[in-house]
GROMACS .gro file of C-alpha atoms in nm:
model
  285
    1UNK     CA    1  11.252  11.127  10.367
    2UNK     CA    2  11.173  11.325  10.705
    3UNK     CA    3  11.023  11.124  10.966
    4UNK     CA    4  10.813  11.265  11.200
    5UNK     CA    5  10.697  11.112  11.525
    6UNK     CA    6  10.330  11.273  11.676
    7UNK     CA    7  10.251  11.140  12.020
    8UNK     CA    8  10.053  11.198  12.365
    9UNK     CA    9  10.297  11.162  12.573
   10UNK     CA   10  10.117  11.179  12.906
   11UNK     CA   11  10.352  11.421  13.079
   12UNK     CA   12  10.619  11.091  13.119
   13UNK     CA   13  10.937  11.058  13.064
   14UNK     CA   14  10.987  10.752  12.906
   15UNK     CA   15  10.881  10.801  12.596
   16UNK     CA   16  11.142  11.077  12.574
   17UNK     CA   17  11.361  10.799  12.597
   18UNK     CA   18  11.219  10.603  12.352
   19UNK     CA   19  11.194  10.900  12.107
   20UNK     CA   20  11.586  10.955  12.153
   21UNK     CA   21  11.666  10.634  12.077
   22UNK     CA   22  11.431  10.631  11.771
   23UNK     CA   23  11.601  10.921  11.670
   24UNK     CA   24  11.941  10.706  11.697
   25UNK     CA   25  11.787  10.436  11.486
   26UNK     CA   26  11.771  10.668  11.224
   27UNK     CA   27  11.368  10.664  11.304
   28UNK     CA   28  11.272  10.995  11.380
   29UNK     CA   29  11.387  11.365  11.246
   30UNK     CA   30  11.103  11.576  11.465
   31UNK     CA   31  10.872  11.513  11.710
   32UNK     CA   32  10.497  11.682  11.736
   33UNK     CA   33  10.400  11.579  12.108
   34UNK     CA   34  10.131  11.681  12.303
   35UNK     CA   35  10.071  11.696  12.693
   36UNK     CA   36  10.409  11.718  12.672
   37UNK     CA   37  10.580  11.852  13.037
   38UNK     CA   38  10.923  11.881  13.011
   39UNK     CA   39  11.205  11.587  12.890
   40UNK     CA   40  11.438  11.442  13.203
   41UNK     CA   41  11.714  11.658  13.291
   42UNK     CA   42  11.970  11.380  13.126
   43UNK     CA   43  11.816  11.470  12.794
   44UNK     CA   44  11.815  11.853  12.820
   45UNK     CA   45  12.079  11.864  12.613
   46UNK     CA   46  11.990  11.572  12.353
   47UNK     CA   47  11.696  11.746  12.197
   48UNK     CA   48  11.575  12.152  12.021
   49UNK     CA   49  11.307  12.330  12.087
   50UNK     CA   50  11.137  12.253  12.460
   51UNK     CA   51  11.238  12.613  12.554
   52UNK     CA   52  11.043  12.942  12.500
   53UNK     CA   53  10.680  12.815  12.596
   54UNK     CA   54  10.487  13.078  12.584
   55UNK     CA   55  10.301  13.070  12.934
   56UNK     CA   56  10.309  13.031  13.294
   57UNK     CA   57  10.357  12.660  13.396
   58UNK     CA   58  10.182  12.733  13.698
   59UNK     CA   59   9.859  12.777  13.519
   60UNK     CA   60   9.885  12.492  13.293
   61UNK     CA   61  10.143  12.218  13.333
   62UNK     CA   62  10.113  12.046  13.008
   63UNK     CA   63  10.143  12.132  12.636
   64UNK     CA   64  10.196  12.042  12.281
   65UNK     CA   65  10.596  12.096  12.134
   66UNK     CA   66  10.780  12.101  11.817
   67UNK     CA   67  11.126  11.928  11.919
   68UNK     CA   68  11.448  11.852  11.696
   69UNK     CA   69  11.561  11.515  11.708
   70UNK     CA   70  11.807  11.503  11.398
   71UNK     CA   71  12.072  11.668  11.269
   72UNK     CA   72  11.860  11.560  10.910
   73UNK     CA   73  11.641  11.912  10.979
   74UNK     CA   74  11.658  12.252  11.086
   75UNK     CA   75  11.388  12.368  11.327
   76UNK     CA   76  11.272  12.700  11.326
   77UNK     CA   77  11.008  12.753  11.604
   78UNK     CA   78  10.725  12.976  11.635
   79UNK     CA   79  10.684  13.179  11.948
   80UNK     CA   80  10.366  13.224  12.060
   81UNK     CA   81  10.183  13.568  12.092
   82UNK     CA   82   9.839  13.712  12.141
   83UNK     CA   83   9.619  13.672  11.812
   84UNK     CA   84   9.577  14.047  11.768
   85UNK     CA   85   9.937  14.103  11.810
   86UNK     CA   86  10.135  14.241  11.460
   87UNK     CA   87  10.312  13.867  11.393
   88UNK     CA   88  10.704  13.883  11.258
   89UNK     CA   89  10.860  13.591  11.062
   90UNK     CA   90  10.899  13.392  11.401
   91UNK     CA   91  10.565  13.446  11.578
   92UNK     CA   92  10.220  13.275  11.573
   93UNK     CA   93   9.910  13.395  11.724
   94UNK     CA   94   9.772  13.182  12.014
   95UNK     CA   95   9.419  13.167  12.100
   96UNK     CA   96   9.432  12.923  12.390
   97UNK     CA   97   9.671  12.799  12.640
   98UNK     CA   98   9.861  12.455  12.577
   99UNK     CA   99   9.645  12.350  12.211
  100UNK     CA  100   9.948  12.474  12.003
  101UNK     CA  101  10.259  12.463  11.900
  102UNK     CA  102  10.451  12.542  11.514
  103UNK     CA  103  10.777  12.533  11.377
  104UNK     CA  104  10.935  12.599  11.008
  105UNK     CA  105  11.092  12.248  10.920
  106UNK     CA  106  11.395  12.274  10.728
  107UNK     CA  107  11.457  11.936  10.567
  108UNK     CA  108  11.882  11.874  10.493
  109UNK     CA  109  11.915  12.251  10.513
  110UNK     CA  110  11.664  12.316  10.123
  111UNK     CA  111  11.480  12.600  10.222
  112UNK     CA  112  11.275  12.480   9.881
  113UNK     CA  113  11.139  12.187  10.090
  114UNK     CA  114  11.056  12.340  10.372
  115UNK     CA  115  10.747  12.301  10.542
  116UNK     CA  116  10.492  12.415  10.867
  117UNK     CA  117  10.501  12.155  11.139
  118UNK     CA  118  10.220  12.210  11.390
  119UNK     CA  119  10.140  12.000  11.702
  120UNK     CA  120   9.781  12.033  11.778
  121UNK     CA  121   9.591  11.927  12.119
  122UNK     CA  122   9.235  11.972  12.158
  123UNK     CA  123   9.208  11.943  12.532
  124UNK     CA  124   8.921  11.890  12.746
  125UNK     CA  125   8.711  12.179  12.829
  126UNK     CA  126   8.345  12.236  13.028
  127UNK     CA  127   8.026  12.412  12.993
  128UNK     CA  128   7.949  12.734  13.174
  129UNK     CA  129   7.852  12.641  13.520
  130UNK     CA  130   7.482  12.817  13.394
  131UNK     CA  131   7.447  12.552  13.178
  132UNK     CA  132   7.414  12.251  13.515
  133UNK     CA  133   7.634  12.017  13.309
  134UNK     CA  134   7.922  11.983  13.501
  135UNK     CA  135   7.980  11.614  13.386
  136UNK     CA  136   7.963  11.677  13.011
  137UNK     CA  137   8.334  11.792  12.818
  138UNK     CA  138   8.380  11.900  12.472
  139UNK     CA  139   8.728  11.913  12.306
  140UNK     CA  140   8.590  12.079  11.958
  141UNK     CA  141   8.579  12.439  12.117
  142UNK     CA  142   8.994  12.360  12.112
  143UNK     CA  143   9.016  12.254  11.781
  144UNK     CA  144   8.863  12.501  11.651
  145UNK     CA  145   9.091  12.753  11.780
  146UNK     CA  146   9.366  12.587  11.657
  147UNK     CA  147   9.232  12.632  11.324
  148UNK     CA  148   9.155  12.962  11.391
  149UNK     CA  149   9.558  12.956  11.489
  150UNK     CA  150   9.692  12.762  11.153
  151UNK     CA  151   9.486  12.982  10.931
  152UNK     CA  152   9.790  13.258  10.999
  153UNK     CA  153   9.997  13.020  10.758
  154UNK     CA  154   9.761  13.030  10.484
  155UNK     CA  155   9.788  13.317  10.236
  156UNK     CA  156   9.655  13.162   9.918
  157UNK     CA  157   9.351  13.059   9.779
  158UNK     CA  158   9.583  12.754   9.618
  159UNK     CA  159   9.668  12.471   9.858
  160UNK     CA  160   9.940  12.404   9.677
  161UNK     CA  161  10.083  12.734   9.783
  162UNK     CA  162  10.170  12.624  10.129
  163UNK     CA  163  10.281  12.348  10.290
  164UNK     CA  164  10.159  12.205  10.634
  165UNK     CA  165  10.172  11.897  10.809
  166UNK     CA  166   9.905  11.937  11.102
  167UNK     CA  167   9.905  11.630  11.375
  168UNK     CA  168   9.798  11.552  11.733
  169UNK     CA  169   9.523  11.422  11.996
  170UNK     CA  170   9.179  11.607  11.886
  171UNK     CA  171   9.037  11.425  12.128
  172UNK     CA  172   8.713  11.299  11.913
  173UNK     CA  173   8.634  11.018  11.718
  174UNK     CA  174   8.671  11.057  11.313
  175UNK     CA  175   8.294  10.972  11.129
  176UNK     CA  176   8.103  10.949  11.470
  177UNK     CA  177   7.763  10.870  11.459
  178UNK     CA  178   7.658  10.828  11.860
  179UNK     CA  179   7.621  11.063  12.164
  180UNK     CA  180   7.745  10.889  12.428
  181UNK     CA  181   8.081  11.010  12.446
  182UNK     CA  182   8.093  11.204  12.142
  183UNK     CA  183   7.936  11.515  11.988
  184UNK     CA  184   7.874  11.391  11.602
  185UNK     CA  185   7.776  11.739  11.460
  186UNK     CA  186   8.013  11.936  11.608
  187UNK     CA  187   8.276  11.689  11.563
  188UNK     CA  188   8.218  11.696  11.211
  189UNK     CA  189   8.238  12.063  11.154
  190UNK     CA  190   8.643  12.041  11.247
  191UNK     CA  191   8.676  11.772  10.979
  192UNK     CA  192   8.489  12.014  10.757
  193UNK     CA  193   8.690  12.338  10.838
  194UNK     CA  194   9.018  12.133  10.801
  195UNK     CA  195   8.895  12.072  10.439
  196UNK     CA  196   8.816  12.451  10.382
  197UNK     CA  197   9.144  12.533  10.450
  198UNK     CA  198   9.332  12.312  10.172
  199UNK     CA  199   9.436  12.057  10.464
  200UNK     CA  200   9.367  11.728  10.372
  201UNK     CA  201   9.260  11.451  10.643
  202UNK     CA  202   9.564  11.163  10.620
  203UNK     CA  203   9.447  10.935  10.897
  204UNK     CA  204   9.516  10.731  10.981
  205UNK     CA  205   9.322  10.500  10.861
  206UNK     CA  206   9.337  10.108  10.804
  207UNK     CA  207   9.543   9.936  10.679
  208UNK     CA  208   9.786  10.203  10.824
  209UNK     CA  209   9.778   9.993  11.171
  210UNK     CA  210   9.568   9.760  11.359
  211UNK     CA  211   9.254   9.796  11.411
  212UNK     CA  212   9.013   9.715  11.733
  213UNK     CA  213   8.959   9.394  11.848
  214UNK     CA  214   8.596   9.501  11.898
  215UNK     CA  215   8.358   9.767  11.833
  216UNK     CA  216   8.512  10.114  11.879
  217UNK     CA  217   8.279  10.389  12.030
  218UNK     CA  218   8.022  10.617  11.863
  219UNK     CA  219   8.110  10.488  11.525
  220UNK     CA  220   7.996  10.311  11.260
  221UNK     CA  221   8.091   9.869  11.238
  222UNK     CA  222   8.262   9.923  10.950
  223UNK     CA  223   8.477  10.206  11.021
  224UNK     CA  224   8.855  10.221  10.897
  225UNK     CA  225   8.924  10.416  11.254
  226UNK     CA  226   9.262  10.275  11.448
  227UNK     CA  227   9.270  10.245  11.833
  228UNK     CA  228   9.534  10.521  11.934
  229UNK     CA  229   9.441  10.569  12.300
  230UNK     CA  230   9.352  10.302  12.603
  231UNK     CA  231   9.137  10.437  12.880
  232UNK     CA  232   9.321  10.426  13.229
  233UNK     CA  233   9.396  10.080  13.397
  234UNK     CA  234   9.406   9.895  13.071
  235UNK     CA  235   9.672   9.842  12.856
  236UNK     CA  236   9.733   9.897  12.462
  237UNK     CA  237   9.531   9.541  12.399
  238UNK     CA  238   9.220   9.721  12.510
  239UNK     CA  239   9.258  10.007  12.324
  240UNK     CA  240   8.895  10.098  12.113
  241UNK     CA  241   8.906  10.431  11.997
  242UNK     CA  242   9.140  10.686  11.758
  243UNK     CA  243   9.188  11.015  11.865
  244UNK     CA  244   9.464  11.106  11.695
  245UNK     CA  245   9.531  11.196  11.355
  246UNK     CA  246   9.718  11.381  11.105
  247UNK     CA  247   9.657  11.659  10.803
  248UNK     CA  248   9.821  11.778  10.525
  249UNK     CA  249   9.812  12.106  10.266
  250UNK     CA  250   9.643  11.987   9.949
  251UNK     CA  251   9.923  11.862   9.664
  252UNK     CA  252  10.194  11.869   9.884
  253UNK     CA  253   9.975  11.608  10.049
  254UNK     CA  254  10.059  11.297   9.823
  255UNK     CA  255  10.399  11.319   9.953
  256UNK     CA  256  10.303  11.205  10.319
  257UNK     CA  257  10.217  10.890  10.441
  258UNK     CA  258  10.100  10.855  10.804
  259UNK     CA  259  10.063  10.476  11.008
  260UNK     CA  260   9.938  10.453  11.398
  261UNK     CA  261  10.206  10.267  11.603
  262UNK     CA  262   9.951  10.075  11.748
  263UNK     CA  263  10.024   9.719  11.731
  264UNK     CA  264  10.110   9.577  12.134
  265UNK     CA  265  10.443   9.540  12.119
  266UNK     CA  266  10.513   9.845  11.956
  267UNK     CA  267  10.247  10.103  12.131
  268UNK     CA  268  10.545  10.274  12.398
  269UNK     CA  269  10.487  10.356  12.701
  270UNK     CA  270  10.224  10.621  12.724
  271UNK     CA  271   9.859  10.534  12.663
  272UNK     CA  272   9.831  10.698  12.336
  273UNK     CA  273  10.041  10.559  12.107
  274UNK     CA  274  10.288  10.692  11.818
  275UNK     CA  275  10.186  10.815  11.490
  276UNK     CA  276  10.469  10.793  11.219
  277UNK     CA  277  10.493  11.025  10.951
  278UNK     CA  278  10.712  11.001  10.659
  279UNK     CA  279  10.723  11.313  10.446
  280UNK     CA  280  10.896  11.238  10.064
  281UNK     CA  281  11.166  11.582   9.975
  282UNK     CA  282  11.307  11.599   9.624
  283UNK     CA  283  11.656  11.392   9.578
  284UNK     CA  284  11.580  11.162   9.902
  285UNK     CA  285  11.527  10.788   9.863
   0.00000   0.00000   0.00000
């Protein structure tokens, strides 16, 4: 079993610390983080794969990451290049800055199991300043490169001839229905294209954490949506809406299970909380 931690981190460094030590529970083999910034200097050395990001910090100060935690896996990251560039065996294309990041997992050293870790982060963009709506965001535009970006990994008509595990902060809500802080139809078509692809939509859902206390956002009453993010000045007990979630190649699928870290005591200490992921290999318990 490879457990894999995907989190909005917030650009602090505690939960760097809490990862570590989750990795020293035995809790966590890799981590898929977004907003990331870069770990405290005490833990340079502790954990793989924060180096090699692909563009200028000055431009952008925040990004996703594929980091080791374990000696349980071998990481293998993907450097990131332009999309029209001729990619090797250790490149991905990038269409946008900071909504990226993939590695080739390498679970106790069986090449047979390995699999495609990506982090994904669909961040905040705005209209054309022709359009005169310079209060309205959309994060789909991001998504949708990142598919664009994951499609590189998929050479088969078969799902079952690849193996992903796709997670991070999309930013939307999953099966909204309103416009007041969402865009329904568009939101839908990266649910839609995620399907196209062989990449099956894990959650998570309930009963794989708690759910609201009240009526999420944009969504239907009886959605199966869990809280993953609390708006700033709150706390994790206020948290409404789920904004992060978790896919999977078709077949290969049934061998992950996904549950939001949401309850209070549990959330950490950014204001997303954690996802777990526990991916099954051949000959583990």
């Amino acid at each position: 079993m490879i457990k894999v931690v995907s989190w909005n981190v917030a650009k602090r460094h505690d939960p760097w610390r809490e990862l570590v030590q989750m990795a020293d529970n035995g809790d966590a083999d890799i981590a898929l983080l977004q907003e990331a910034g870069s770990p405290p200097e005490d833990l340079a050395g502790r954990i793989d794969g924060v180096n090699g990001v692909a563009w200028n910090h000055r431009s952008f100060d925040r990004w996703p990451l594929v980091v080791k935690l374990s000696d349980r896996v071998t990481l293998e990251p993907y450097r990131q290049v332009a999309p029209i560039s001729d990619l090797g065996e250790d490149t991905i294309g990038a269409s946008d800055i900071g909504t990226v990041a993939a590695a080739r997992v390498i679970p106790h050293g069986n090449k047979d199991e390995a699999f495609v870790a990506v982090s994904m982060y669909a961040r905040w963009l705005s209209p054309h300043p022709s359009t005169n709506r310079s209060s309205w965001i959309y994060s789909d535009a991001s998504a949708h490169r990142i598919i664009s970006d994951l499609s590189t990994f998929i050479g088969h008509s078969d799902p079952a001839k690849h193996k992903i595990l796709a997670a991070g902060d999309l930013n939307m809500f999953y099966g909204s229905v309103g416009w007041r802080l969402s865009l329904p139809d568009r939101d839908r078509t990266v649910w839609d294209r995620m399907q196209a692809l062989g990449l099956e939509f894990l959650g998570p859902q309930a009963p794989d954490g708690r759910q609201a206390g009240s009526e999420p956002d944009d969504v239907l009453p009886d959605t199966k949506n869990l809280p993953t993010y609390y708006r700033p000045g709150t706390g994790p007990e206020t948290a409404l809406n789920q904004l992060d979630y978790a896919f999977a190649s078709r077949g290969s699928h049934e061998r992950v299970s996904v549950r939001a870290m949401n309850e209070i005591e549990e959330w950490g200490a950014s204001d997303h909380c954690r996802l777990l992921i526990k991916v099954e290999c051949d000959g583990e318990d």
